[in-house]
XYZ file of C-alpha atoms in Angstrom:
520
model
C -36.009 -32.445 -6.900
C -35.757 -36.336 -7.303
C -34.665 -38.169 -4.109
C -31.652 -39.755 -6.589
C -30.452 -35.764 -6.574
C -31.282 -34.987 -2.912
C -28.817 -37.595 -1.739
C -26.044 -36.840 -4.556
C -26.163 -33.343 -3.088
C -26.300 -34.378 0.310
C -23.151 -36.635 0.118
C -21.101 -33.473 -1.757
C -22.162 -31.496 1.207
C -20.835 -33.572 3.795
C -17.678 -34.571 1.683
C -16.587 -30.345 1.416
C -17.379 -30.143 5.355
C -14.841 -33.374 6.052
C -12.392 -31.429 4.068
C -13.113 -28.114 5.514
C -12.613 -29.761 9.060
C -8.741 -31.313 8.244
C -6.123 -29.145 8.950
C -5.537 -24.730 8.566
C -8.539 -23.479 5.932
C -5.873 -21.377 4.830
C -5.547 -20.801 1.132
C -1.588 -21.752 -0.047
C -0.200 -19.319 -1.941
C -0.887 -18.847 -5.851
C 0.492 -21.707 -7.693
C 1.075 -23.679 -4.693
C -1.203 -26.432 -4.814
C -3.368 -27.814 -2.124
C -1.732 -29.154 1.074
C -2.104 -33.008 1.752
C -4.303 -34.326 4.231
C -4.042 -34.315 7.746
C -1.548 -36.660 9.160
C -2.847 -36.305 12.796
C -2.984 -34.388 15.956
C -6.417 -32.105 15.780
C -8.621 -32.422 18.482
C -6.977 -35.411 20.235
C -8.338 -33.376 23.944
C -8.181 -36.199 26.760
C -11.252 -36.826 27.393
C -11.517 -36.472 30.783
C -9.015 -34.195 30.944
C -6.340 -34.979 33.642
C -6.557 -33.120 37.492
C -4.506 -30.344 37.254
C -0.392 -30.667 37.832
C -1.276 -34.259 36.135
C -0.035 -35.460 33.193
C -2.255 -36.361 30.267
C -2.214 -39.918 29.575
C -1.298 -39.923 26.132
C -0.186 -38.260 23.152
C -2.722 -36.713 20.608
C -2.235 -39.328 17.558
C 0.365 -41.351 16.879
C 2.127 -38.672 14.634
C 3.767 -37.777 17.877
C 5.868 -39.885 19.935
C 5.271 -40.485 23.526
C 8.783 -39.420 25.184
C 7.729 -39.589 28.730
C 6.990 -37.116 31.217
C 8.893 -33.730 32.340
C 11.018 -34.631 35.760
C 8.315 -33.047 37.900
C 5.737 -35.586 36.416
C 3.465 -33.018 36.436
C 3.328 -33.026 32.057
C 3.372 -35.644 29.273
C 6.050 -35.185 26.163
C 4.829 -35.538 22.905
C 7.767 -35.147 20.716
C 7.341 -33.887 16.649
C 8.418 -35.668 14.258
C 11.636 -34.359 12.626
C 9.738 -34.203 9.046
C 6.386 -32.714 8.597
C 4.245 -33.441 5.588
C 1.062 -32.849 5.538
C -1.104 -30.976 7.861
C -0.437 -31.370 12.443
C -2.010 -29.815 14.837
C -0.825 -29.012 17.911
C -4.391 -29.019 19.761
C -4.240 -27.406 23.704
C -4.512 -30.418 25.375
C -4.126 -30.511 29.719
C -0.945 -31.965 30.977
C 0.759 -31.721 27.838
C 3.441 -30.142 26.094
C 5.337 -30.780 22.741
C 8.720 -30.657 22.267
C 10.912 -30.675 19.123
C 14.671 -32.474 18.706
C 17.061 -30.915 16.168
C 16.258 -29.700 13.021
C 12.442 -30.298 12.992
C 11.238 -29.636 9.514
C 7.884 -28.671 8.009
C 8.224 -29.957 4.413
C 10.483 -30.271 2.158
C 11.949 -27.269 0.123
C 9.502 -27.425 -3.048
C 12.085 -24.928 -4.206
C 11.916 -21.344 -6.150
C 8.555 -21.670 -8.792
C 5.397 -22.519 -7.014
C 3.853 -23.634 -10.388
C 6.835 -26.090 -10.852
C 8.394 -27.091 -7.292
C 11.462 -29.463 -7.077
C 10.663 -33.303 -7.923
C 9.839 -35.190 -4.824
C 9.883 -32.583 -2.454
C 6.579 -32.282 -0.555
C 4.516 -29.527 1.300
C 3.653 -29.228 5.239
C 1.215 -27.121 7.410
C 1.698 -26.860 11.348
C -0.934 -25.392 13.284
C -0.210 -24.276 16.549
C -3.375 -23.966 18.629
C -3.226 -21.031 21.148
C -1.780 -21.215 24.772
C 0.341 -24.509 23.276
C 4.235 -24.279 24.989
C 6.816 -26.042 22.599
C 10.099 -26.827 24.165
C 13.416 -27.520 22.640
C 15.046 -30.268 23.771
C 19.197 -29.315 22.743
C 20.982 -26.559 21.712
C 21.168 -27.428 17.935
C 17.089 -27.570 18.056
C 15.175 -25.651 15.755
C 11.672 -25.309 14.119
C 12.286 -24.997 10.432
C 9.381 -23.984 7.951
C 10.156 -24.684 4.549
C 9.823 -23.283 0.675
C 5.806 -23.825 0.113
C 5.033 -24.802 3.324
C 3.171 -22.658 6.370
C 3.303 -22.284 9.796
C 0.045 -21.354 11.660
C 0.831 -20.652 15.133
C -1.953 -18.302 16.588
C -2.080 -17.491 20.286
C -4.099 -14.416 21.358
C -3.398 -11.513 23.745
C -4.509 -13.339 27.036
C -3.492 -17.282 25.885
C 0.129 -16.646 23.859
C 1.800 -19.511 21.500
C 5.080 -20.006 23.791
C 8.346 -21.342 22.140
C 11.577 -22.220 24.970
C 14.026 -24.518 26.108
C 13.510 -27.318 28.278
C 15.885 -26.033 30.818
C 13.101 -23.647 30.889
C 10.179 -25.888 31.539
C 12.502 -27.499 34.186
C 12.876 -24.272 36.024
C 16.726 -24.448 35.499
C 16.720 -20.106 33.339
C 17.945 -17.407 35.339
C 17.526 -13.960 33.866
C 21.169 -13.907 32.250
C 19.759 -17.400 30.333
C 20.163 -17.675 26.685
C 21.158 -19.512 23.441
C 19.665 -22.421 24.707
C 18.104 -23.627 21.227
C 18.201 -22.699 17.502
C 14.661 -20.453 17.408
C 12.153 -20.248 14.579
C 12.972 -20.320 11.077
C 10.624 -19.099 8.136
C 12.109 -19.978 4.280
C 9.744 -18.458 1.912
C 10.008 -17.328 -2.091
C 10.057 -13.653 -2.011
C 13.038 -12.217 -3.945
C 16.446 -11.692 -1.785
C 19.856 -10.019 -3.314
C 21.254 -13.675 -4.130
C 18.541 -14.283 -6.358
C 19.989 -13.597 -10.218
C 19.289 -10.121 -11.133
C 20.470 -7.304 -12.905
C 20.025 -3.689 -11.737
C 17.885 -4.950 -8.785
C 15.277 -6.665 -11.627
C 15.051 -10.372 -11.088
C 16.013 -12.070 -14.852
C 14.059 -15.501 -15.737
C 14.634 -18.045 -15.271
C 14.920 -17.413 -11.161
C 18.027 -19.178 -9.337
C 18.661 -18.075 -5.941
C 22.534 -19.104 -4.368
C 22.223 -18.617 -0.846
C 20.767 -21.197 2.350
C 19.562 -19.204 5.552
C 22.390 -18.866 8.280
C 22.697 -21.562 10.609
C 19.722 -24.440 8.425
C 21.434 -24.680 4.953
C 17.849 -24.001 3.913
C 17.230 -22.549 0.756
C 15.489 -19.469 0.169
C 14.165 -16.872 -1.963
C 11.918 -16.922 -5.367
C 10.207 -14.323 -7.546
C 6.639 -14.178 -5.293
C 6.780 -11.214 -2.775
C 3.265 -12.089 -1.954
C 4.407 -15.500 -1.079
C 2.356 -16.822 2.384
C 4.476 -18.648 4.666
C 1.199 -18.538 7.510
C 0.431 -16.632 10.244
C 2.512 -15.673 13.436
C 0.300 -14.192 16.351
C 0.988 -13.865 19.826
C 4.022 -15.644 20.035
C 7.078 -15.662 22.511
C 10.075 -16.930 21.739
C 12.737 -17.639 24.480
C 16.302 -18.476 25.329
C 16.708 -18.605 21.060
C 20.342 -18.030 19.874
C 22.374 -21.140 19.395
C 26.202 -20.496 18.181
C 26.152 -23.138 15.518
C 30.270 -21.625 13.920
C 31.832 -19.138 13.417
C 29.360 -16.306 12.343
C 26.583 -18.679 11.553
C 24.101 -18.500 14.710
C 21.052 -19.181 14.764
C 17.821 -16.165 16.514
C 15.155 -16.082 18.134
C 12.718 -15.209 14.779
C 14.523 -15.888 11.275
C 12.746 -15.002 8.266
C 14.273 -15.484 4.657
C 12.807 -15.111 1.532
C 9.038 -14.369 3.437
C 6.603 -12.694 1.290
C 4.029 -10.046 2.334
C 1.157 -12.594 2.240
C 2.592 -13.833 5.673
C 1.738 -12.269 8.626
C 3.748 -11.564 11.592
C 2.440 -9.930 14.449
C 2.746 -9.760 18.430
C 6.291 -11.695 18.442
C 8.141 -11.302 21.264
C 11.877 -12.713 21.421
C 13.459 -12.621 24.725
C 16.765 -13.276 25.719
C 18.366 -14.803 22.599
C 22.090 -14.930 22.745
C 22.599 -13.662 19.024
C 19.982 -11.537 17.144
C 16.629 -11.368 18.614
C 15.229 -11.243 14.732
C 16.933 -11.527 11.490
C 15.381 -11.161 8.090
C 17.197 -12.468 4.907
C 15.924 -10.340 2.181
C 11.939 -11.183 1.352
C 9.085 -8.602 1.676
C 7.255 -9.329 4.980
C 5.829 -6.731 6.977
C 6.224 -7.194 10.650
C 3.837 -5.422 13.163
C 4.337 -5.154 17.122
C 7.162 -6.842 18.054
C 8.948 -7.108 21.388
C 12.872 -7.864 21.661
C 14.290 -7.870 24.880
C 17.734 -9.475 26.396
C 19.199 -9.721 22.998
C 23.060 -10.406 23.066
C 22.971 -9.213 20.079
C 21.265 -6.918 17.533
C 17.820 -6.672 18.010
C 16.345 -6.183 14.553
C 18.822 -7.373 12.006
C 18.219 -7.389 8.331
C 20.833 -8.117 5.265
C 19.968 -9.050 1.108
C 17.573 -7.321 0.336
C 14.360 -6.777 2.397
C 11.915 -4.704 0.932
C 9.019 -5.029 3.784
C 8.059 -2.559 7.020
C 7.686 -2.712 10.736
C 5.422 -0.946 12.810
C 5.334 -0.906 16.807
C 7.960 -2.383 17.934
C 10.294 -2.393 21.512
C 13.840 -3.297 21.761
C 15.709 -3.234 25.117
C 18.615 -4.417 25.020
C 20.932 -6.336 28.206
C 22.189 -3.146 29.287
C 25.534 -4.577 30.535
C 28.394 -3.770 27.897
C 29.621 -7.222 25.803
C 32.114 -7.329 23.321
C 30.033 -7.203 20.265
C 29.131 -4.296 18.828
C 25.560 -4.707 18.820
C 22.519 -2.825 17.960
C 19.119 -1.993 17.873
C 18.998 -1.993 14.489
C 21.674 -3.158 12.351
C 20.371 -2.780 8.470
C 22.749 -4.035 5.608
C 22.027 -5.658 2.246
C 24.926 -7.372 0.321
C 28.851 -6.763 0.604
C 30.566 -4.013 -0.379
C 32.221 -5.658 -3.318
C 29.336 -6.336 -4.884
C 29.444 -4.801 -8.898
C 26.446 -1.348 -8.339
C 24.710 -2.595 -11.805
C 23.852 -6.063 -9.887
C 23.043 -4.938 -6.338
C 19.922 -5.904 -5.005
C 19.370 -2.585 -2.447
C 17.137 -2.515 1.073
C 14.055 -0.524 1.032
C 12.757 -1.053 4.671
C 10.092 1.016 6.233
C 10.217 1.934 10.060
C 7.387 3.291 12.127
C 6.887 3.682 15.412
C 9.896 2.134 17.265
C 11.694 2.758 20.833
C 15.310 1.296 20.969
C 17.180 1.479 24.229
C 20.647 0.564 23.620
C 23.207 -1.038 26.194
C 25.667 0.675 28.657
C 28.196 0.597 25.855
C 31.777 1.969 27.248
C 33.179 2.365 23.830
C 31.659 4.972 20.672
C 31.672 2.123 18.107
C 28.627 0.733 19.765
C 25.337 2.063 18.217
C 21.905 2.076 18.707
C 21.163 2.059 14.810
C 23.471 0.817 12.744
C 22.894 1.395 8.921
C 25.493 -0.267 6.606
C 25.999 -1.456 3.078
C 22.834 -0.736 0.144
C 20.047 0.372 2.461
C 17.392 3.120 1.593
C 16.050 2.827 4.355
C 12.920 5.121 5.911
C 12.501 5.388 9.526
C 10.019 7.576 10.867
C 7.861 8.216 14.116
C 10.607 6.597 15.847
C 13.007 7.088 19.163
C 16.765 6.026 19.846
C 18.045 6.329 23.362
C 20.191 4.041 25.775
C 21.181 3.531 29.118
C 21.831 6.788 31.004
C 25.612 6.935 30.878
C 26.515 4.768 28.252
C 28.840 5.777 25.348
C 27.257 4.380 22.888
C 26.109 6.876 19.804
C 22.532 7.054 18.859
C 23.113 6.481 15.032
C 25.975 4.901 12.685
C 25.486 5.237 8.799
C 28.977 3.393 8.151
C 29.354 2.564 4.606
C 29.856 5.071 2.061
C 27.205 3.785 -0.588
C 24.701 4.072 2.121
C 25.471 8.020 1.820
C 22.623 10.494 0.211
C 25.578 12.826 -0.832
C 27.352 10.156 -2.643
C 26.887 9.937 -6.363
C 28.072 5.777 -6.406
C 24.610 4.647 -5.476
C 22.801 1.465 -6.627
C 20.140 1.585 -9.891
C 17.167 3.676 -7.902
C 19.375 4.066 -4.403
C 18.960 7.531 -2.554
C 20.235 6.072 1.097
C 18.277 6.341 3.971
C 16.300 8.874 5.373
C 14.685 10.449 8.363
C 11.587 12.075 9.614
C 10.132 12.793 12.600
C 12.841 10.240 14.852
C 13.949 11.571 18.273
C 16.991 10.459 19.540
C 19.023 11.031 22.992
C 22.301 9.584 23.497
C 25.275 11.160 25.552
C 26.730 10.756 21.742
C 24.508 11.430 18.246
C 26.758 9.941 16.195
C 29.369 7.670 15.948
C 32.697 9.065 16.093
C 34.170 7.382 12.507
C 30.956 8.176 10.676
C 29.943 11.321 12.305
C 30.065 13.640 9.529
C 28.234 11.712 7.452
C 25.816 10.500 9.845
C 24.809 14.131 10.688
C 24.615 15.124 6.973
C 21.685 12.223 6.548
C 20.062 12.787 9.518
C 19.580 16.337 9.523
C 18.505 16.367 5.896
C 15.347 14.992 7.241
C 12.016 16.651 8.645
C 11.194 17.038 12.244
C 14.095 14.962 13.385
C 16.092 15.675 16.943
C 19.341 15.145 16.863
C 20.543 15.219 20.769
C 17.527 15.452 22.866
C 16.159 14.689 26.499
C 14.668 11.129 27.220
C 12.425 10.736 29.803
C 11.203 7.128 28.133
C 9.476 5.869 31.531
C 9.113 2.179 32.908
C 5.797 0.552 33.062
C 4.479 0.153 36.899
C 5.710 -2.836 38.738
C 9.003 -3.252 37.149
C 11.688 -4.601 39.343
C 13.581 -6.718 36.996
C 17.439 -5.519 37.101
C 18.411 -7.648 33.809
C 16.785 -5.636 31.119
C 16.377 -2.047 29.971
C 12.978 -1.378 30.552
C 11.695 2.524 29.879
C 9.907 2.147 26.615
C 6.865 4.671 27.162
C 6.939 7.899 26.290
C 7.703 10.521 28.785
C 7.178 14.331 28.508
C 9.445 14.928 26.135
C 8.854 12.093 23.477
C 5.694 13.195 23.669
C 6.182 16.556 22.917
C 8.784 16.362 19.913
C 8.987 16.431 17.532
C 6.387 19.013 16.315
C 4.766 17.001 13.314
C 4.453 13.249 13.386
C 4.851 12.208 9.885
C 1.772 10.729 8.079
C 2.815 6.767 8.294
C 0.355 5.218 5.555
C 1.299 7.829 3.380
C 5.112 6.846 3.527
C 3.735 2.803 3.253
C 0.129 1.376 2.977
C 1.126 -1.107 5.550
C 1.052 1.842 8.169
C -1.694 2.100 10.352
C -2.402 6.450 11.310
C -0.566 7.204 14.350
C -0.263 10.655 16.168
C 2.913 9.914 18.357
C 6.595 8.569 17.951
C 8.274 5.637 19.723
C 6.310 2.347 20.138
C 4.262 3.339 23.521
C 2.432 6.822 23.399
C 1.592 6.607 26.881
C 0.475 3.937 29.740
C -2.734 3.778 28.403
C -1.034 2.102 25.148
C -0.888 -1.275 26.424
C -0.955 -3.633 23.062
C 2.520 -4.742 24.802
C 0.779 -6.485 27.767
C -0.558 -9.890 28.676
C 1.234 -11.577 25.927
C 5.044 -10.775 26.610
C 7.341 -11.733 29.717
C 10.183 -9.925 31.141
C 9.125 -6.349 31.134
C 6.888 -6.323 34.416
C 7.389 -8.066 37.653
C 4.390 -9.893 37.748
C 5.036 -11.501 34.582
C 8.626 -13.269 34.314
C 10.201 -15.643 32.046
């Protein structure tokens, strides 16, 4: 080899590591392009790093702005810019912490065709390094990744990725605190019932009508493999800002994501509206902690066609006016013409819901309404002991497997192996129905015994917090249902609810609010 060609190869060497070294080495979805360079923020560590309950000196990189320090003086501000293009980094830097100030944007929308995205518009990556805490700085504040952009925000099990409030940093959050900021918004371009079909088949070319509640972000394409990044080990507090009437803002929103994202080990806690909401898309969620939610705790509408395994929801346990849920599944209004509905096929594994001490019937702890097929297995329903609120609602009539006025492919939801104990099985307006559904499925109990226990430690009062199985969870019913056999995205299990036993403990370390020696 000549020394001329030694160097050439040399210099292309050292040119693909300088690339490899800017930014996420994440691969943007197909068609998407290749992300800009970095506009600044890795590996800005102060160097020496500041005494501890010192602030750092200084920001990163100048992509951040210097905004002083928190009124204890013990941290330095670095403040996002409201528009992200290109890649950031959020490096783990001593006596620092980031904060964001309205509607802080990664990207631009590039809109619904990754090989042809919207003139002008341009792409973003944040990365999120783990044990970073990112406050909000005002109620209308909110983290909002767009069409062909990603978020990577990574924490791990021992050093979690921690979204909140600045009230929160300032030590000003009580245990009734909430809907202190807008939460974390994912727009991706999996399909979504707005998006122009016929029969539930997207038609060419693809135009999709609605924005995501509460961001007037567009969402929704014809890519259900569509990568939006990679959520792990994530909180996500005091989330769940009113912004009108019926238009809040959660804790996690995700519209339009595709199943090339991942989202896993998300805990919201304590948002004042739903604790996560998906808009349609085809993300699979895994793991997942909601507890304090005002509101629903899993909410999904237009369309998702994804599944969630492992997952807790506990909700306040004090009755409110709203008639709130652990789940609460719809898809598109009623009104809607059956040959263009765009029907919900979620799959459920694997989940404890404790409802609230309800004093009215109409409150649920699973609420199935309008164009959901919906399969939940290996799951449990319960609530406060007490309460009147019934373990299951299927309220709308084309949600019915005895009804003949289904959607193209529709057979309504359906049941196996779920254990459920309320004072109440059913709710009272939908009972028959309910009951017809339910017990049409395999291994199911209708009106058993919980004895869902509390991990050790507990003394919080605010929360429900029996979530592991007790004697009889554990014993009924009779056959757990094979879960990767009902969806690939399953992982085996040989127990229902979310917690087999205390041994189970993929809920610890990372979450807040369930155990004493871990609060909020």
């Amino acid at each position: 080899m000549t020394g001329i060609r030694l160097k050439s190869l040399l210099a292309v060497s050292a040119s693909a590591l300088t690339l490899a070294a800017c930014g996420s080495a994440e691969v943007a979805s197909p068609g998407e392009g290749v992300f800009p360079p970095n506009n600044g923020g890795g590996g800005g560590v102060v160097n020496p790093p500041p005494a501890p309950g010192t602030p750092a000196t200084d920001c990163p990189s100048n992509a951040f702005s210097n905004v002083g320090l928190t009124p204890d003086g013990t941290l330095r501000i670095c403040q996002l810019p409201q528009q992200i293009t290109g890649n950031l980094t959020l490096p783990l830097r001593a006596g620092t912490i980031y904060s964001i100030n309205g509607r802080t944007a990664v990207g631009t929308d590039q809109g619904v065709d990754p090989t042809n995205p919207i003139a002008g518009s341009v792409q973003g990556v944040l990365t999120i390094e783990a044990g970073v805490r990112i406050m909000a700085e005002a109620g209308a504040t909110y983290l909002l990744v767009n069409r062909g952009s990603q978020l990577f925000a990574e924490g791990t099990a021992t050093n979690p990725i921690v979204f909140t409030s600045r009230p929160n940093i300032e030590g000003a959050t009580t245990l009734d605190s909430e809907g202190q900021w807008g939460g974390v918004v994912l727009a991706g371009r999996a399909p979504q019932s707005s998006c122009n079909q016929v029969g539930g088949v997207l038609t060419t070319p693809v135009t999709c009508g609605k924005t995501i509640e509460g961001t007037a972000a567009n969402y929704g394409g014809n890519v259900p493999s569509d990568n939006s990044g990679r959520l792990r080990y994530v909180q996500i507090k005091y989330s769940g800002f009113v912004v009108g009437n019926n238009n809040e803002l959660q804790g996690l929103t995700l519209g339009g994501v595709g199943n090339g994202t991942t989202i896993d080990h998300i805990q919201v806690y304590n948002s004042s509206d739903d604790g996560i909401e998906i808009f349609g898309g085809t993300v699979n969620l895994r793991h997942i902690v909601i507890n304090g939610a005002d509101d629903d705790g899993l909410d999904t509408d237009e369309g998702w066609r994804g599944g969630a395994q492992f997952g807790i929801v506990t909700q306040r346990p004090a009755n409110t006016g709203s008639r709130s849920a652990g789940f609460e599944f719809s898809s598109f209004p009623g009104s809607e013409a059956l040959a263009t509905r765009y029907v919900s096929r979620p799959f459920i594994s694997n989940w404890t819901l404790v409802g609230r001490n309800a004093t009215s019937n109409a409150h649920t702890v699973a609420h199935f309404d309008t164009g959901n097929d919906a399969t939940v297995i290996n799951s449990v329903f319960t609530n406060v002991a007490g309460s009147a609120a019934a373990c299951l609602d299927i309220a709308d009539a084309d949600t019915f497997t005895s009804m003949t006025t289904l959607a193209p492919g529709q057979t309504g939801p359906n049941f196996r192996s779920v254990y459920m104990s309320c004072g109440t099985s059913y709710r009272a307006a939908n009972a028959a129905n309910s009951a017809t559904v339910f017990t049409a499925g395999t291994n199911n109990t209708a009106a058993g015994g919980s004895t869902l226990t509390a991990p050790a430690g507990t003394t919080l009062t605010n929360q429900v917090l029996t979530f592991i199985n007790g004697a009889n969870e554990t014993i009924a019913p009779a056959n757990v249902t094979n879960a990767p056999a009902v969806y690939s995205f399953f992982t085996p299990v040989t127990y229902i609810g979310a917690v087999q036993n205390t041994s189970d403990t993929w809920w610890q370390g990372w979450t807040c609010g369930l155990t004493a020696d871990r609060a909020c």
